[in-house]
Structure formats: C-alpha cells, structure tokens
Coordinates of C-alpha atoms in Angstrom, one line a residue:
E1 CA -3.2 -173.5 47.6
K2 CA -3.6 -172.6 51.1
K3 CA -1.3 -175.5 52.2
E4 CA 1.4 -174.6 49.6
R5 CA 1.3 -170.7 50.8
R6 CA 1.8 -172.0 54.4
E7 CA 4.7 -174.3 53.3
K8 CA 6.4 -171.5 51.3
L9 CA 6.0 -169.2 54.4
S10 CA 7.5 -171.7 56.6
R11 CA 10.5 -172.3 54.2
Q12 CA 10.9 -168.4 53.9
R13 CA 10.9 -168.0 57.9
Q14 CA 13.5 -171.0 58.0
S15 CA 15.7 -169.4 55.4
L16 CA 15.5 -166.0 57.2
G17 CA 16.3 -167.7 60.5
R18 CA 19.4 -169.3 59.1
C19 CA 20.6 -166.0 57.7
E20 CA 19.7 -164.3 61.1
R21 CA 22.1 -167.1 62.7
Q22 CA 24.8 -166.5 60.2
F23 CA 24.5 -162.8 60.9
S24 CA 24.8 -163.3 64.7
I25 CA 27.8 -165.4 64.3
G26 CA 29.4 -162.8 62.0
A27 CA 28.7 -160.1 64.7
S28 CA 30.3 -162.2 67.4
T29 CA 33.3 -162.9 65.3
V30 CA 33.7 -159.2 64.5
K31 CA 33.6 -158.2 68.2
S32 CA 36.1 -160.8 69.1
L33 CA 38.5 -160.1 66.5
L34 CA 38.4 -156.2 67.0
C35 CA 38.9 -156.7 70.8
N36 CA 41.8 -159.0 70.2
L37 CA 43.3 -157.0 67.4
F38 CA 46.2 -155.7 69.2
S39 CA 46.6 -158.1 72.2
R40 CA 46.5 -161.2 69.8
P41 CA 47.0 -159.8 66.3
D42 CA 47.9 -163.1 64.5
E43 CA 44.9 -164.9 65.7
A44 CA 42.5 -161.7 65.1
I45 CA 43.8 -161.4 61.6
Q46 CA 43.3 -165.1 60.9
Q47 CA 39.6 -164.7 62.2
A48 CA 39.1 -161.6 60.0
Q49 CA 40.5 -163.3 56.9
T50 CA 38.4 -166.5 57.4
L51 CA 35.3 -164.3 58.1
V52 CA 35.9 -162.4 54.9
S53 CA 36.8 -165.4 52.7
D54 CA 33.5 -167.1 53.8
M55 CA 31.5 -164.1 52.9
V56 CA 33.3 -163.6 49.6
D57 CA 33.0 -167.4 48.7
S58 CA 29.3 -167.8 49.3
M59 CA 28.6 -164.6 47.4
L60 CA 30.6 -165.3 44.6
A61 CA 29.0 -168.9 44.4
E62 CA 25.5 -167.6 44.1
K63 CA 24.1 -166.1 41.0
D64 CA 21.7 -163.8 42.6
V65 CA 22.5 -162.5 46.2
V66 CA 19.5 -161.3 48.2
L67 CA 20.0 -158.6 50.9
H68 CA 17.9 -159.2 54.1
L69 CA 17.2 -157.0 56.9
M70 CA 18.7 -158.3 60.1
N71 CA 17.4 -157.9 63.6
A72 CA 20.4 -156.0 65.2
K73 CA 20.0 -154.0 68.4
A74 CA 21.0 -150.5 68.6
G75 CA 23.4 -149.3 71.5
D76 CA 26.9 -150.1 72.7
E77 CA 27.4 -152.8 70.0
G78 CA 27.1 -150.4 67.3
A79 CA 30.8 -150.2 66.3
Y80 CA 30.6 -154.0 65.7
Y81 CA 27.5 -153.9 63.7
H82 CA 28.7 -150.9 61.5
A83 CA 32.2 -152.8 60.7
L84 CA 30.1 -155.8 59.7
N85 CA 27.4 -153.8 57.7
V86 CA 29.8 -151.8 55.9
T87 CA 31.6 -155.1 54.8
V88 CA 28.3 -156.8 53.8
L89 CA 27.2 -153.6 51.7
A90 CA 30.7 -153.0 50.2
L91 CA 31.0 -156.9 49.1
I92 CA 27.6 -156.8 47.6
L93 CA 28.4 -153.6 45.6
G94 CA 31.9 -155.1 44.9
K95 CA 30.2 -158.4 43.5
E96 CA 27.8 -156.1 41.4
A97 CA 30.8 -154.5 40.1
K98 CA 32.4 -157.6 39.1
L99 CA 35.5 -157.5 41.3
N100 CA 37.6 -160.7 41.2
S101 CA 38.0 -162.8 44.3
E102 CA 41.4 -161.1 45.3
E103 CA 40.0 -157.6 45.1
M104 CA 36.9 -158.8 47.0
R105 CA 39.1 -160.3 49.8
A106 CA 41.1 -157.0 50.1
L107 CA 37.8 -154.9 50.0
G108 CA 36.3 -157.1 52.6
L109 CA 39.4 -157.0 55.0
G110 CA 39.8 -153.1 54.7
T111 CA 36.1 -152.4 55.2
L112 CA 36.0 -154.8 58.4
L113 CA 39.0 -152.9 59.8
H114 CA 38.3 -149.4 58.3
D115 CA 37.4 -147.9 61.6
I116 CA 40.0 -149.4 64.0
G117 CA 41.6 -145.9 64.5
K118 CA 38.5 -144.8 66.4
E119 CA 40.0 -146.7 69.3
K120 CA 42.1 -143.6 69.9
I121 CA 39.1 -141.1 69.8
P122 CA 37.7 -140.3 73.1
S123 CA 34.2 -142.0 73.6
Q124 CA 32.8 -138.5 74.7
I125 CA 33.4 -137.5 71.0
L126 CA 32.0 -140.7 69.5
L127 CA 28.9 -140.9 71.6
N128 CA 28.1 -137.1 71.7
K129 CA 24.6 -136.5 70.3
A130 CA 24.9 -132.8 70.0
P131 CA 26.6 -131.1 66.9
W132 CA 30.4 -131.2 67.2
T133 CA 32.6 -128.3 67.8
K134 CA 35.2 -127.7 65.0
A135 CA 37.9 -129.0 67.4
E136 CA 35.8 -132.2 67.9
Q137 CA 35.4 -132.7 64.3
N138 CA 39.1 -132.3 63.5
F139 CA 40.0 -134.8 66.4
Y140 CA 37.4 -137.3 65.0
Q141 CA 38.7 -137.2 61.6
Q142 CA 42.2 -138.2 63.0
H143 CA 40.8 -141.6 63.3
V144 CA 41.6 -142.4 59.6
A145 CA 45.4 -141.6 60.1
Y146 CA 45.3 -143.6 63.4
G147 CA 43.8 -146.4 61.8
L148 CA 46.1 -146.6 58.9
D149 CA 49.0 -146.4 61.5
M150 CA 47.6 -149.3 63.4
A151 CA 46.7 -151.5 60.5
Q152 CA 50.4 -151.1 58.9
R153 CA 51.8 -153.0 62.2
L154 CA 49.3 -155.8 61.8
P155 CA 50.5 -159.2 59.8
E156 CA 49.4 -160.0 56.3
I157 CA 47.4 -156.8 55.5
S158 CA 47.7 -156.2 51.6
A159 CA 48.4 -152.7 50.2
A160 CA 45.0 -152.8 48.6
A161 CA 43.3 -153.4 52.1
L162 CA 45.4 -150.5 53.7
D163 CA 44.2 -148.3 50.9
V164 CA 40.6 -148.8 51.6
I165 CA 41.4 -148.1 55.5
A166 CA 43.3 -144.9 54.2
K167 CA 40.7 -143.4 52.0
H168 CA 37.1 -144.6 52.9
H169 CA 36.2 -140.9 53.9
E170 CA 37.7 -139.3 50.6
L171 CA 35.1 -138.1 48.1
L172 CA 35.5 -137.6 44.2
D173 CA 34.8 -133.9 44.4
G174 CA 37.7 -133.4 46.9
S175 CA 35.5 -132.6 49.8
G176 CA 36.4 -135.7 51.7
Y177 CA 39.1 -136.3 54.3
P178 CA 41.9 -136.6 55.5
G179 CA 43.7 -136.0 52.1
K180 CA 40.9 -134.1 50.2
L181 CA 41.8 -136.4 47.2
K182 CA 39.8 -136.1 44.1
G183 CA 39.0 -138.4 41.2
E184 CA 41.5 -140.8 40.1
Q185 CA 43.5 -140.3 43.3
I186 CA 40.9 -142.6 45.0
G187 CA 41.0 -146.1 43.9
R188 CA 37.9 -148.3 43.1
L189 CA 38.0 -150.3 46.3
A190 CA 38.0 -147.2 48.3
R191 CA 35.2 -145.7 46.3
I192 CA 33.1 -148.7 47.0
A193 CA 33.9 -148.5 50.6
C194 CA 33.0 -144.9 50.9
I195 CA 29.5 -145.6 49.5
A196 CA 28.8 -148.3 51.8
N197 CA 30.2 -146.5 54.9
S198 CA 28.3 -143.3 53.9
F199 CA 25.0 -145.2 53.6
D200 CA 25.4 -146.9 56.9
N201 CA 26.3 -143.8 58.8
Y202 CA 23.4 -142.0 57.3
C203 CA 21.0 -144.9 58.5
N204 CA 22.5 -145.3 61.8
R205 CA 23.1 -142.0 63.5
I206 CA 24.5 -141.8 67.2
N207 CA 21.4 -139.7 67.7
V208 CA 18.7 -142.2 66.5
A209 CA 16.4 -139.1 65.7
E210 CA 18.7 -137.8 63.0
S211 CA 18.9 -141.3 61.3
M212 CA 17.6 -141.5 57.8
T213 CA 15.4 -144.3 56.6
P214 CA 17.2 -146.6 54.1
A215 CA 15.1 -145.0 51.2
E216 CA 16.0 -141.5 52.4
A217 CA 19.6 -142.4 52.5
I218 CA 19.8 -143.9 48.9
S219 CA 17.8 -140.8 47.5
F220 CA 20.0 -138.3 49.5
M221 CA 23.1 -139.9 48.1
F222 CA 22.0 -140.2 44.8
K223 CA 20.3 -136.7 44.2
K224 CA 21.8 -134.3 46.8
E225 CA 25.5 -135.7 47.0
Q226 CA 26.0 -135.9 43.2
G227 CA 29.6 -135.5 42.4
K228 CA 30.8 -136.9 45.7
Y229 CA 30.5 -140.7 44.8
D230 CA 31.5 -142.6 41.7
P231 CA 28.4 -142.3 39.4
V232 CA 28.7 -145.8 38.0
L233 CA 29.1 -147.4 41.3
M234 CA 26.3 -145.4 42.7
Q235 CA 24.0 -146.7 40.2
L236 CA 25.1 -150.1 40.9
F237 CA 24.4 -149.5 44.4
V238 CA 21.0 -148.6 43.9
R239 CA 20.5 -151.7 41.8
C240 CA 21.8 -153.8 44.7
M241 CA 19.7 -152.0 47.3
G242 CA 16.6 -151.8 45.4
V243 CA 14.3 -148.7 45.0
Y244 CA 12.9 -149.6 48.4
P245 CA 15.9 -151.1 50.5
P246 CA 15.2 -153.5 53.3
G247 CA 14.2 -151.7 56.5
S248 CA 11.8 -149.3 54.7
I249 CA 8.2 -149.1 55.7
V250 CA 6.0 -148.7 52.8
Q251 CA 2.1 -148.2 52.0
L252 CA 1.1 -150.5 49.3
S253 CA -1.5 -149.8 46.6
N254 CA -4.4 -151.7 48.5
G255 CA -3.7 -149.5 51.5
Q256 CA -1.7 -152.2 53.6
I257 CA 1.5 -151.0 55.5
G258 CA 4.5 -153.3 55.4
L259 CA 8.3 -153.4 56.5
I260 CA 10.6 -154.3 53.5
M261 CA 12.7 -157.4 54.4
S262 CA 14.5 -158.3 51.4
V263 CA 14.9 -157.3 47.7
N264 CA 14.6 -159.4 44.7
P265 CA 17.4 -159.1 42.3
G266 CA 16.3 -157.9 38.9
Q267 CA 12.8 -157.0 40.3
L268 CA 13.6 -154.0 42.2
L269 CA 10.1 -152.7 42.3
Q270 CA 8.8 -156.0 44.1
P271 CA 10.4 -156.6 47.3
S272 CA 9.5 -159.2 50.0
L273 CA 7.9 -157.4 52.9
L274 CA 6.3 -158.2 56.3
V275 CA 2.5 -157.1 56.2
Y276 CA 0.7 -155.5 59.0
D277 CA -2.5 -157.1 59.7
P278 CA -4.4 -156.4 63.0
D279 CA -6.4 -159.8 62.7
V280 CA -3.0 -161.9 62.4
P281 CA -0.9 -162.3 65.5
K282 CA 2.6 -160.6 65.1
E283 CA 4.6 -163.8 65.5
E284 CA 2.6 -165.3 62.3
A285 CA 2.7 -162.0 60.3
L286 CA 2.2 -162.6 56.6
W287 CA 5.3 -162.5 54.5
L288 CA 4.5 -161.1 51.1
D289 CA 6.6 -161.5 48.0
M290 CA 5.4 -159.0 45.6
C291 CA 6.6 -160.9 42.7
E292 CA 3.5 -163.1 43.2
A293 CA 1.1 -160.2 43.8
P294 CA 1.1 -158.7 40.3
G295 CA -2.0 -156.3 41.0
L296 CA -0.1 -154.7 43.9
S297 CA 2.5 -151.8 43.9
V298 CA 4.4 -149.7 46.4
K299 CA 2.2 -146.4 46.6
K300 CA 4.7 -144.5 49.1
V301 CA 7.5 -144.8 51.6
L302 CA 6.4 -143.9 55.1
H303 CA 8.4 -142.5 57.9
P304 CA 8.3 -144.5 61.3
A305 CA 7.1 -141.2 62.8
E306 CA 3.9 -141.1 60.7
L307 CA 2.9 -144.4 62.0
D308 CA 0.5 -145.4 64.8
V309 CA 2.3 -147.1 67.9
T310 CA 0.4 -150.3 67.3
V311 CA 1.6 -150.7 63.8
L312 CA 5.1 -149.6 64.8
A313 CA 5.1 -152.3 67.6
Y314 CA 3.8 -155.0 65.2
L315 CA 6.3 -154.4 62.3
D316 CA 8.9 -153.7 64.9
P317 CA 11.3 -151.6 62.4
R318 CA 14.9 -152.2 63.6
M319 CA 16.4 -149.4 65.6
R320 CA 19.7 -150.2 63.8
V321 CA 19.5 -151.0 60.2
S322 CA 21.6 -153.9 59.5
Y323 CA 22.0 -156.3 56.6
Y324 CA 23.2 -159.8 55.6
T325 CA 22.9 -161.9 52.5
G326 CA 21.4 -165.1 51.3
N327 CA 20.2 -166.5 48.2
S328 CA 16.7 -166.0 46.8
L329 CA 13.6 -166.7 49.1
S330 CA 11.3 -167.0 46.1
G331 CA 12.3 -170.6 45.4
N332 CA 12.7 -173.7 47.5
Q333 CA 16.6 -173.3 48.0
A334 CA 17.9 -172.6 51.5
T335 CA 20.1 -169.7 52.4

C-alpha cells in the first residue's frame, strides 16, 4: 500500500509538472503576443487564436476539467498573468455554462485581449498602491474605450470578442462602466468575462496587502455583491472553483494545515492539498486527495497572516494566485 501511495504521489507530481509547463508556455505566449500586437498584428492575432483554440479544444475534449494552482510570480509580469488567468477562468465557466465551440473561442480571444487599452494608461496610475483620486479613477476607466478602439483595428476579431472587450466591467445592476449598462444590455459572454475579471482582480491587487484569498473573493462576490453578477453564472462559478478554491490555506479536522492545490469536480468539499508536516522535507510534502480520506474534513479557511512563518515558507502560498487546467489527478491519466 505504501508503494502504491508513493507511485500515485509521483504520478500526481508529474501531472502537475506538465500542467506547470503548459502554464509557463501559455504565459510566455501571452507576453509575446501582447508585446507584438501592434508592431506585428497579423502574427500576434494568429498566436492568440492558436493559444485560445488549443485551450478550448483541450477543455471541450475532457469531461472533467480540474483547476490547478500554478506557481506564478508576482511583479512586473502581472499584466500577462492577469490576461491568461482571466482567460482560463472565463473558459472554465464558459464550459460549465455549456457554451459551444465558437462562443468559447470568442470568449477566449476577448478575455485574452480585454485589457489592451491599459497600454495608454500611465504606469504611475496602474502601479499606484495608494487609493486613486477621482481623476485617476476616471482616467483608468478609459482603458475600456481605448481597448475597444485598438481591437477594432486588429485583423480577424469577431463582433462577439469585441463585445467582451467593450463590456468586461459592466455590472448587471448598472453600477459598472463605461456604459452603466443593465441586465439584458450585457451579453452572456461579457457577463462571464466580468466574473472572471473581478475574481482575479480581488485575488491579485497591486497592493498585495489588500488582496483577498480565493475563498474570501468567492464569498465576497457571492454574498456582498449580489445583483452585480449574473446569479446563474455565479452559481456555476462557485461550482467550478469549489467551496475552497485552489490557493486557499485551510485547517483540517485533524488539526493539520494545507494549501489547496486543485479542486475535484463533483466533490467540492474534498479538494486536493499540500499538507504541512515539519517531519517531511518541503520538496517531498504530502499531497492529500481528500476523496481518499473520508474521515477528514476542512475545519476552517485560514488567512496567511494567521500562520507561523515556518508554515508559510513550507507551503509557499503564491504571491500571485494563478490557475491552469488539466484533467483529474485522482486517476492514472496524465494531464
């Protein structure tokens, strides 16, 4: 039994490693295409469409798509990780909402390019950790109009993808921007993009101290911002992310502390996690699939600030919460 556990752990690590490599390639591609978007637009859009098509095809081919926590670094590359992260989250929600292949591709391209207008916003505003003045807030909100104008000049961008770029900050109750649109004025793809974008923004603030944990962000959006997001899509998003989304630190019923690494579809209360154990070296940390530990449950979600520095260093919760997808790690199949 011990040998079987070791083999399974090895398979899980290999599977996660493959997923990390795919994520790394995806992040590099996003950086390249966004940097070349206007100097070499044909090539950049081709890159974007290929990346989105690959992601959509692999997601639609799998019955169950598992969301994994990725080891992305915070810092200057944040804009590229944000674009990729919002795309991954939107496509996962799109799959759950049963979008067809064409809709998924439009959603993917729109979310990948949703923030290109920030190119025209001064970095002293984008990177400002202090609260914005009203003037700075208004200037920042111009990125949507700038982005739409820029995207309309690019080759081969569908009207559906442009709609995502135009409306990714519109909220159902009319409190969004730039158009203060309400309800049916906001299409389904834009509603999905808005949920994914808001979640990533809450988890990854410019001022890291203000970032929410994934569990806090889900709870805040679901309970405190009712009316802003499509309620059906929001329920589907909770189903995709799990009750304890990857990146959450939790205490188990036996007192152990762990970092949620992936969510098992259909078993939202039984995620897979990396467990802190001072007697086990960090690089050999135990991967626990709670589906295989029926006596265990999550007692509570912890905030990183509550943890001892040795536990934090061991679990290494990501400064930037980033996600990528694979298939189930529970079985033998590779990602």
